[in-house]
Tab-separated table of C-alpha atoms in Angstrom:
chain	number	residue	atom	x	y	z
A	122	MET	CA	-78.667	24.139	2.908
A	123	MET	CA	-76.786	23.518	-0.399
A	124	LYS	CA	-74.398	26.433	0.190
A	125	LYS	CA	-73.682	25.207	3.677
A	126	LYS	CA	-72.823	21.704	2.351
A	127	LEU	CA	-70.455	23.135	-0.318
A	128	ALA	CA	-68.715	25.265	2.280
A	129	VAL	CA	-68.143	22.203	4.422
A	130	ILE	CA	-66.770	20.297	1.375
A	131	SER	CA	-64.366	23.095	0.468
A	132	THR	CA	-63.094	23.357	4.014
A	133	ALA	CA	-62.600	19.597	4.190
A	134	CYS	CA	-60.751	19.596	0.852
A	135	LEU	CA	-58.319	22.263	1.983
A	136	LEU	CA	-57.640	20.477	5.255
A	137	ILE	CA	-57.029	17.170	3.516
A	138	LEU	CA	-54.811	18.670	0.788
A	139	ALA	CA	-52.747	20.413	3.481
A	140	SER	CA	-52.335	17.188	5.447
A	141	ASP	CA	-50.194	14.111	4.811
A	142	PRO	CA	-52.381	11.786	2.752
A	143	VAL	CA	-50.334	8.748	3.673
A	144	SER	CA	-50.847	9.172	7.424
A	145	SER	CA	-54.490	9.873	6.792
A	146	TYR	CA	-54.875	6.694	4.766
A	147	ALA	CA	-56.462	4.250	7.144
A	148	THR	CA	-58.863	1.472	6.408
A	149	PRO	CA	-62.084	2.160	8.339
A	150	ASP	CA	-63.278	-0.358	10.883
A	151	SER	CA	-66.711	-1.667	11.677
A	152	SER	CA	-67.114	0.727	14.611
A	153	SER	CA	-67.598	3.679	12.290
A	154	ASP	CA	-71.029	5.170	12.616
A	155	VAL	CA	-70.640	7.696	9.802
A	156	LEU	CA	-71.876	5.338	7.132
A	157	ASP	CA	-75.119	4.887	8.943
A	158	GLN	CA	-75.011	1.256	7.868
A	159	PRO	CA	-76.908	-1.550	9.571
A	160	THR	CA	-75.050	-3.440	12.251
A	161	SER	CA	-74.821	-6.381	9.883
A	162	VAL	CA	-72.182	-4.555	7.731
A	163	THR	CA	-68.878	-6.419	7.892
A	164	ASN	CA	-65.328	-5.123	7.876
A	165	GLU	CA	-64.975	-6.360	4.314
A	166	ASP	CA	-67.998	-4.300	3.267
A	167	VAL	CA	-66.598	-1.170	4.878
A	168	LYS	CA	-63.189	-1.727	3.243
A	169	ALA	CA	-64.822	-2.208	-0.161
A	170	ILE	CA	-66.692	1.090	0.225
A	171	PHE	CA	-63.489	2.819	1.320
A	172	ASP	CA	-61.489	1.440	-1.626
A	173	SER	CA	-64.195	2.494	-4.065
A	174	LEU	CA	-64.365	6.056	-2.739
A	175	TYR	CA	-60.592	6.322	-2.476
A	176	GLN	CA	-60.072	5.086	-6.039
A	177	GLU	CA	-62.743	7.469	-7.349
A	178	GLY	CA	-60.978	10.395	-5.715
A	179	TYR	CA	-57.572	9.142	-6.808
A	180	SER	CA	-58.559	9.005	-10.482
A	181	LEU	CA	-59.973	12.545	-10.443
A	182	GLY	CA	-56.982	13.851	-8.489
A	183	GLU	CA	-54.442	12.207	-10.816
A	184	GLU	CA	-56.101	13.819	-13.833
A	185	ASP	CA	-56.237	17.249	-12.184
A	186	GLY	CA	-52.648	16.924	-10.880
A	187	TYR	CA	-51.333	16.069	-14.333
A	188	ALA	CA	-53.156	19.148	-15.672
A	189	GLU	CA	-52.003	21.148	-12.592
A	190	LYS	CA	-55.568	22.390	-11.971
A	191	LYS	CA	-56.981	21.663	-8.522
A	192	PHE	CA	-60.628	20.601	-8.355
A	193	GLU	CA	-60.940	20.875	-12.135
A	194	GLN	CA	-63.129	17.766	-12.134
A	195	PHE	CA	-65.358	19.052	-9.283
A	196	ASP	CA	-68.798	20.593	-9.742
A	197	GLN	CA	-71.636	21.728	-7.459
A	198	THR	CA	-72.835	18.173	-6.941
A	199	THR	CA	-69.484	16.696	-5.949
A	200	GLY	CA	-69.747	15.166	-2.486
A	201	LEU	CA	-73.449	15.835	-1.961
A	202	ASP	CA	-74.189	12.130	-2.179
A	203	LYS	CA	-71.594	11.248	0.460
A	204	SER	CA	-71.466	11.450	4.189
A	205	SER	CA	-68.699	13.456	5.828
A	206	GLU	CA	-66.586	10.368	6.436
A	207	GLU	CA	-67.206	9.030	2.934
A	208	PHE	CA	-66.139	12.387	1.547
A	209	THR	CA	-63.015	12.288	3.681
A	210	TRP	CA	-62.062	8.946	2.117
A	211	PHE	CA	-62.838	10.331	-1.331
A	212	MET	CA	-60.603	13.378	-0.704
A	213	MET	CA	-57.803	11.214	0.621
A	214	GLY	CA	-57.712	9.439	-2.753
A	215	TYR	CA	-57.996	12.741	-4.600
A	216	THR	CA	-55.041	14.233	-2.697
A	217	VAL	CA	-52.773	11.253	-3.342
A	218	GLY	CA	-53.859	11.068	-6.980
A	219	TYR	CA	-53.310	14.783	-7.459
A	220	LYS	CA	-49.749	14.581	-6.203
A	221	LYS	CA	-49.155	11.470	-8.307
A	222	GLY	CA	-50.390	13.301	-11.422
A	223	GLN	CA	-48.183	16.270	-10.613
A	224	GLN	CA	-45.182	13.996	-10.174
A	225	GLN	CA	-45.865	12.195	-13.453
A	226	LYS	CA	-46.137	15.511	-15.290
A	227	GLU	CA	-42.902	16.776	-13.754
A	228	GLU	CA	-41.085	13.570	-14.648
A	229	GLU	CA	-42.321	13.727	-18.235
A	230	LEU	CA	-41.263	17.373	-18.528
A	231	LYS	CA	-37.887	16.553	-17.024
A	232	THR	CA	-37.393	13.643	-19.435
A	233	GLU	CA	-38.401	15.829	-22.361
A	234	GLN	CA	-35.985	18.553	-21.274
A	235	GLU	CA	-33.204	16.018	-20.841
A	236	ASN	CA	-33.857	14.548	-24.283
A	237	GLU	CA	-33.882	17.996	-25.849
A	238	MET	CA	-30.634	18.960	-24.138
A	239	ALA	CA	-29.020	15.650	-25.090
A	240	ALA	CA	-30.009	16.080	-28.743
A	241	GLY	CA	-28.694	19.651	-28.803
A	242	GLU	CA	-25.507	18.669	-26.984
A	243	GLU	CA	-24.761	15.891	-29.472
A	244	GLU	CA	-25.228	18.175	-32.463
A	245	GLY	CA	-23.199	20.949	-30.845
A	246	TYR	CA	-20.432	18.480	-30.021
A	247	GLN	CA	-20.197	17.221	-33.589
A	248	GLN	CA	-20.200	20.751	-34.972
A	249	GLY	CA	-17.492	21.755	-32.518
A	250	ILE	CA	-15.273	18.889	-33.694
A	251	LEU	CA	-15.724	19.923	-37.335
A	252	ASP	CA	-15.085	23.604	-36.630
A	253	TYR	CA	-11.937	22.745	-34.686
A	254	LYS	CA	-10.564	20.609	-37.491
A	255	HIS	CA	-11.299	23.336	-40.067
A	256	ALA	CA	-10.057	26.159	-37.783
A	257	THR	CA	-13.466	27.884	-37.858
A	258	ILE	CA	-14.244	27.946	-34.139
A	259	GLN	CA	-17.192	30.180	-33.172
A	260	SER	CA	-16.514	32.500	-30.258
A	261	GLU	CA	-20.194	33.425	-30.001
A	262	ILE	CA	-22.850	30.803	-30.734
A	263	ASP	CA	-26.132	32.131	-32.088
A	264	PRO	CA	-29.268	30.272	-30.940
A	265	PHE	CA	-31.449	28.312	-33.344
A	266	PRO	CA	-34.912	29.963	-33.393
A	267	SER	CA	-36.621	26.744	-34.486
A	268	LYS	CA	-35.250	24.822	-31.496
A	269	SER	CA	-36.300	24.858	-27.835
A	270	SER	CA	-34.349	26.689	-25.177
A	271	ASP	CA	-33.265	23.360	-23.682
A	272	TRP	CA	-31.983	22.192	-27.082
A	273	ASN	CA	-30.025	25.417	-27.580
A	274	LYS	CA	-28.607	25.174	-24.074
A	275	GLY	CA	-27.424	21.632	-24.799
A	276	TYR	CA	-25.968	22.718	-28.159
A	277	VAL	CA	-23.786	25.363	-26.497
A	278	GLN	CA	-22.622	22.902	-23.847
A	279	GLY	CA	-21.789	20.277	-26.482
A	280	TYR	CA	-19.945	22.766	-28.674
A	281	LYS	CA	-17.826	24.071	-25.804
A	282	LYS	CA	-17.150	20.536	-24.621
A	283	ALA	CA	-15.883	19.589	-28.082
A	284	ILE	CA	-13.513	22.563	-28.269
A	285	SER	CA	-12.203	21.841	-24.792
A	286	LEU	CA	-11.659	18.166	-25.580
A	287	MET	CA	-9.928	18.940	-28.872
A	288	ASP	CA	-7.563	21.313	-27.082
A	289	LEU	CA	-6.877	18.579	-24.574
A	290	SER	CA	-6.461	15.978	-27.319
A	291	VAL	CA	-3.642	18.021	-28.876
A	292	LYS	CA	-1.832	17.899	-25.561
A	293	ALA	CA	-2.662	14.205	-25.191
A	294	LYS	CA	-1.222	13.364	-28.607
A	295	LYS	CA	2.031	15.191	-27.791
A	296	GLU	CA	2.389	13.385	-24.461
A	297	GLY	CA	1.555	10.062	-26.109
A	298	TYR	CA	4.248	10.716	-28.724
A	299	ASP	CA	6.834	11.544	-26.053
A	300	GLN	CA	5.931	8.408	-24.127
A	301	GLY	CA	6.223	6.330	-27.292
A	302	LEU	CA	9.786	7.525	-27.828
A	303	GLU	CA	10.813	6.426	-24.349
A	304	ASN	CA	8.733	3.301	-23.649
A	305	ASP	CA	7.548	0.203	-25.478
A	306	SER	CA	4.350	-0.165	-23.400
A	307	MET	CA	1.632	2.502	-23.335
A	308	SER	CA	0.121	3.909	-20.142
A	309	VAL	CA	-2.694	6.416	-20.689
A	310	PRO	CA	-2.935	9.036	-17.882
A	311	SER	CA	-6.333	9.189	-16.140
A	312	MET	CA	-6.970	12.720	-17.409
A	313	TYR	CA	-7.035	11.379	-20.971
A	314	ASP	CA	-8.578	7.959	-20.330
A	315	ASP	CA	-12.122	9.127	-19.545
A	316	GLU	CA	-12.945	10.428	-23.039
A	317	ASP	CA	-12.656	8.560	-26.329
A	318	VAL	CA	-11.253	11.618	-28.134
A	319	THR	CA	-8.365	12.227	-25.740
A	320	ARG	CA	-7.649	8.513	-25.277
A	321	GLN	CA	-7.490	7.992	-29.036
A	322	ALA	CA	-5.288	11.081	-29.452
A	323	PHE	CA	-2.845	9.803	-26.824
A	324	THR	CA	-2.832	6.367	-28.459
A	325	GLU	CA	-2.244	7.875	-31.904
A	326	GLY	CA	0.712	9.901	-30.643
A	327	PHE	CA	2.189	6.862	-28.924
A	328	GLU	CA	1.806	4.631	-31.986
A	329	THR	CA	3.303	7.307	-34.262
A	330	ALA	CA	6.401	7.510	-32.073
A	331	GLN	CA	6.650	3.734	-31.873
A	332	ALA	CA	6.490	3.483	-35.662
A	333	GLU	CA	9.259	6.074	-36.006
A	334	VAL	CA	11.436	4.250	-33.487
A	335	LEU	CA	10.852	0.963	-35.288
A	336	ASN	CA	11.658	2.478	-38.692
A	337	GLN	CA	14.867	3.965	-37.335
A	338	GLN	CA	15.877	0.625	-35.849
A	339	LYS	CA	15.048	-1.145	-39.111
A	340	LYS	CA	17.279	1.284	-41.018
A	341	GLN	CA	20.136	0.670	-38.593
A	342	PHE	CA	19.861	-3.110	-38.818
A	343	GLU	CA	19.457	-2.989	-42.578
A	344	LYS	CA	22.659	-0.944	-42.787
A	345	GLN	CA	24.495	-3.469	-40.589
A	346	GLY	CA	23.229	-6.307	-42.750
A	347	TYR	CA	24.299	-4.439	-45.900
A	348	VAL	CA	27.874	-4.050	-44.626
A	349	GLN	CA	27.996	-7.711	-43.678
A	350	GLY	CA	26.676	-8.797	-47.065
A	351	TYR	CA	28.898	-6.415	-49.051
A	352	HIS	CA	32.018	-7.803	-47.420
A	353	ASP	CA	30.822	-11.299	-48.339
A	354	LEU	CA	30.708	-12.421	-44.726
A	355	SER	CA	28.534	-15.270	-43.420
A	356	LEU	CA	25.052	-14.160	-42.405
A	357	GLU	CA	24.952	-13.612	-38.640
A	358	VAL	CA	21.788	-11.881	-37.382
A	359	PRO	CA	22.289	-10.036	-34.063
A	360	ALA	CA	20.448	-11.581	-31.120
A	361	GLU	CA	18.483	-8.377	-30.459
A	362	ALA	CA	17.163	-8.305	-34.031
A	363	GLU	CA	13.808	-10.063	-33.857
A	364	GLY	CA	10.697	-9.970	-36.023
A	365	GLU	CA	10.740	-6.991	-38.370
A	366	LEU	CA	14.265	-6.080	-37.277
A	367	GLN	CA	15.543	-9.501	-38.302
A	368	THR	CA	13.791	-9.145	-41.647
A	369	ALA	CA	15.394	-5.721	-42.156
A	370	PHE	CA	18.853	-7.101	-41.354
A	371	GLU	CA	18.429	-9.982	-43.809
A	372	GLN	CA	17.161	-7.630	-46.528
A	373	GLY	CA	20.180	-5.405	-45.982
A	374	TYR	CA	22.474	-8.408	-46.199
A	375	GLU	CA	20.928	-9.408	-49.517
A	376	LYS	CA	21.240	-5.867	-50.879
A	377	GLY	CA	24.887	-5.748	-49.810
A	378	GLN	CA	25.650	-8.988	-51.591
A	379	LYS	CA	23.944	-7.844	-54.775
A	380	GLN	CA	25.795	-4.523	-54.748
A	381	LYS	CA	29.098	-6.297	-54.182
A	382	GLN	CA	28.416	-8.568	-57.135
A	383	LYS	CA	27.521	-5.554	-59.257
A	384	ASP	CA	30.710	-3.716	-58.286
A	385	VAL	CA	32.903	-6.788	-58.866
A	386	LYS	CA	31.357	-7.306	-62.277
A	387	ALA	CA	32.036	-3.640	-63.081
A	388	ASP	CA	35.665	-4.111	-61.995
A	389	GLY	CA	35.932	-7.101	-64.343
A	390	TYR	CA	34.471	-5.021	-67.168
A	391	ASP	CA	37.016	-2.243	-66.554
A	392	SER	CA	39.921	-4.694	-66.355
A	393	ALA	CA	39.307	-5.636	-69.984
A	394	PHE	CA	40.500	-2.148	-70.973
A	395	THR	CA	43.789	-2.797	-69.150
A	396	TYR	CA	44.562	-6.456	-69.808
A	397	GLN	CA	44.335	-8.235	-73.116
A	398	THR	CA	43.722	-11.616	-71.489
A	399	TYR	CA	41.645	-12.526	-68.454
A	400	ARG	CA	43.356	-12.774	-65.084
A	401	ALA	CA	41.585	-13.183	-61.720
A	402	PRO	CA	42.646	-10.701	-59.028
A	403	LYS	CA	44.450	-12.137	-56.008
A	404	SER	CA	41.952	-10.467	-53.630
A	405	LEU	CA	39.215	-12.791	-54.937
A	406	GLN	CA	41.114	-16.082	-55.047
A	407	ASP	CA	39.296	-17.487	-51.991
A	408	LYS	CA	35.882	-16.175	-53.098
A	409	PRO	CA	34.762	-18.276	-56.044
A	410	GLU	CA	31.306	-16.673	-56.234
A	411	LEU	CA	32.818	-13.207	-56.703
A	412	VAL	CA	35.389	-14.554	-59.155
A	413	LYS	CA	32.486	-15.746	-61.269
A	414	TRP	CA	31.026	-12.228	-61.369
A	415	TYR	CA	34.430	-10.654	-62.078
A	416	LYS	CA	34.990	-13.011	-64.985
A	417	ALA	CA	31.482	-12.366	-66.315
A	418	GLY	CA	32.202	-8.631	-66.257
A	419	PHE	CA	35.495	-9.063	-68.125
A	420	TYR	CA	33.964	-11.050	-70.967
A	421	SER	CA	30.940	-8.786	-71.170
A	422	ASN	CA	33.159	-5.922	-72.366
A	423	LYS	CA	32.671	-5.779	-76.139
A	424	ASP	CA	33.942	-2.203	-76.453
A	425	VAL	CA	37.686	-2.751	-76.165
A	426	LYS	CA	38.540	-3.304	-79.828
A	427	SER	CA	36.329	-0.529	-81.183
A	428	LEU	CA	37.748	1.968	-78.681
A	429	GLN	CA	41.341	0.885	-79.458
A	430	GLN	CA	40.756	1.357	-83.166
A	431	LYS	CA	39.208	4.766	-82.699
A	432	ALA	CA	42.024	5.958	-80.456
A	433	TYR	CA	44.709	4.735	-82.891
A	434	LYS	CA	42.996	6.394	-85.868
A	435	ASP	CA	42.519	9.647	-83.945
A	436	GLY	CA	46.238	9.691	-83.101
A	437	TRP	CA	47.314	8.862	-86.667
A	438	LYS	CA	45.345	11.726	-88.214
A	439	LEU	CA	47.395	14.897	-88.596
A	440	GLY	CA	46.046	17.695	-86.437
A	441	LYS	CA	43.456	15.462	-84.698
A	442	GLU	CA	43.139	16.200	-80.979
A	443	MET	CA	42.576	13.574	-78.311
A	444	SER	CA	38.830	13.123	-77.837
A	445	VAL	CA	37.605	10.315	-75.575
A	446	PRO	CA	33.987	9.361	-76.395
A	447	LYS	CA	31.524	10.699	-73.833
A	448	LYS	CA	30.480	7.171	-72.924
A	449	TYR	CA	33.946	6.418	-71.480
A	450	LYS	CA	35.010	9.752	-70.015
A	451	GLN	CA	34.184	8.665	-66.442
A	452	ASN	CA	35.927	5.301	-66.830
A	453	LYS	CA	39.591	5.714	-65.889
A	454	ALA	CA	40.643	2.375	-67.423
A	455	ALA	CA	38.982	3.265	-70.738
A	456	VAL	CA	40.571	6.741	-70.768
A	457	ALA	CA	44.013	5.263	-70.065
A	458	MET	CA	43.641	2.757	-72.893
A	459	TYR	CA	42.435	5.447	-75.306
A	460	LYS	CA	45.451	7.607	-74.458
A	461	LYS	CA	47.821	4.660	-74.988
A	462	TYR	CA	46.515	3.831	-78.454
A	463	PHE	CA	46.175	7.473	-79.416
A	464	GLU	CA	49.889	7.924	-78.764
A	465	GLN	CA	50.669	4.791	-80.773
A	466	GLY	CA	48.780	6.328	-83.675
A	467	GLN	CA	50.770	9.535	-83.342
A	468	LYS	CA	54.034	7.611	-83.464
A	469	LYS	CA	52.903	5.892	-86.600
A	470	GLN	CA	52.042	9.273	-88.061
A	471	ASP	CA	55.539	10.602	-87.276
A	472	LYS	CA	57.165	7.745	-89.157
A	473	THR	CA	54.908	8.239	-92.150
A	474	VAL	CA	55.619	11.968	-92.376
A	475	SER	CA	59.350	11.367	-91.980
A	476	HIS	CA	59.447	9.015	-94.927
A	477	ILE	CA	57.520	11.404	-97.127
A	478	LEU	CA	59.762	14.360	-96.371
A	479	LEU	CA	63.041	12.480	-96.193
A	480	GLY	CA	64.271	13.656	-99.618
A	481	SER	CA	63.046	17.273	-99.444
A	482	GLY	CA	65.917	18.676	-97.361
A	483	ILE	CA	63.607	20.205	-94.840
A	484	VAL	CA	62.705	17.060	-92.974
A	485	LEU	CA	64.613	18.020	-89.835
A	486	THR	CA	62.982	21.396	-89.602
A	487	LEU	CA	59.471	20.041	-90.114
A	488	VAL	CA	59.962	17.202	-87.677
A	489	ALA	CA	61.240	19.640	-85.081
A	490	LEU	CA	58.270	21.931	-85.617
A	491	ILE	CA	55.785	19.066	-85.534
A	492	THR	CA	57.375	17.623	-82.427
A	493	LEU	CA	57.249	20.990	-80.666
A	494	TRP	CA	53.651	21.480	-81.687
A	495	ARG	CA	52.665	18.027	-80.429
A	496	LEU	CA	54.414	18.506	-77.127
A	497	ARG	CA	52.442	21.657	-76.533
A	498	ARG	CA	49.153	20.034	-77.614
A	499	ARG	CA	49.807	16.984	-75.482
A	500	LYS	CA	50.412	19.174	-72.481
A	501	ASN	CA	47.138	20.964	-73.090
A	502	GLU	CA	45.290	17.660	-73.580
A	503	GLU	CA	46.699	16.239	-70.350
A	504	THR	CA	45.566	19.345	-68.523
A	505	THR	CA	42.115	18.944	-70.047
A	506	LEU	CA	41.891	15.247	-69.130
A	507	ASP	CA	43.002	15.900	-65.569
A	508	SER	CA	40.306	18.502	-65.155
């Protein structure tokens, strides 16, 4: 009798598991005679019995489904205390619970696999970026024995994604740079806008080009301002020079003015070698500010007298060659003054020698020889000065 009951239970289980548990789920009504209940049993009583049996089966089925082991919770006594219809309700709950347990297990495994792949992909991506920057890209990626297969799969995907994006970012940066040279507003193409790496590369290229364009414009406006300031013109900033460009123009103007003042002062300094007394040049008569600098340069020259004295003494000494001090060799006015006073010294020397030799009878011969010698030396010195 026991074996017959178990056979019936097994057959019923297989039929229920093979059927759609949802369509089979039906709350029993009071007309059921399977429960062998007295006629006084209400619909609520029948539903309570059904819910209890269904929930019992559901709990066992959910546990077995999660473990993926059918009827793991069953034993030889399962169902013996239930009528055929009660057992049907029990198995309906078991079937639904079993599938629910299976689904929960699958979802947990899927989530775990996704998490593993995501972790591996992130690490592979970061390593790919580093290898690209250091030019140590791996053509073959060895798996990590301590990691799961899903993690290793994600690592490879992340690494390859990084290399691909870095290749694309190089192209993006070049296109961004080209766009920055031609346009003031940036427009990132859709192929670069989806990823942070490529979008940032495009932006970096664009901003680099924009900075170069701005620097070039600043140099141009600074040069224009310099010319305007050097020629002592009134400051007039071009209408197109705004912001940093205006600042560059004004800085150039100031530099031009300062250089002009420096050059005018140097001209005044040099003029002291030529003129004994101060005289303002006609070209500066209507520019009082520059006249002030020219005059300051003239009176700042404290070297005139010492250089005159040296030149005169060098010329007076017999056999002394013209030798402009190194400090003044590049100053044409100083060289001209030195030459002038050197020759005055030589003339004085000629007179002195003539007086000494006047009574010796050979004065004419010596003077002629000395004159010839000086002419030749002077010619050589002029050649040397010109060079």
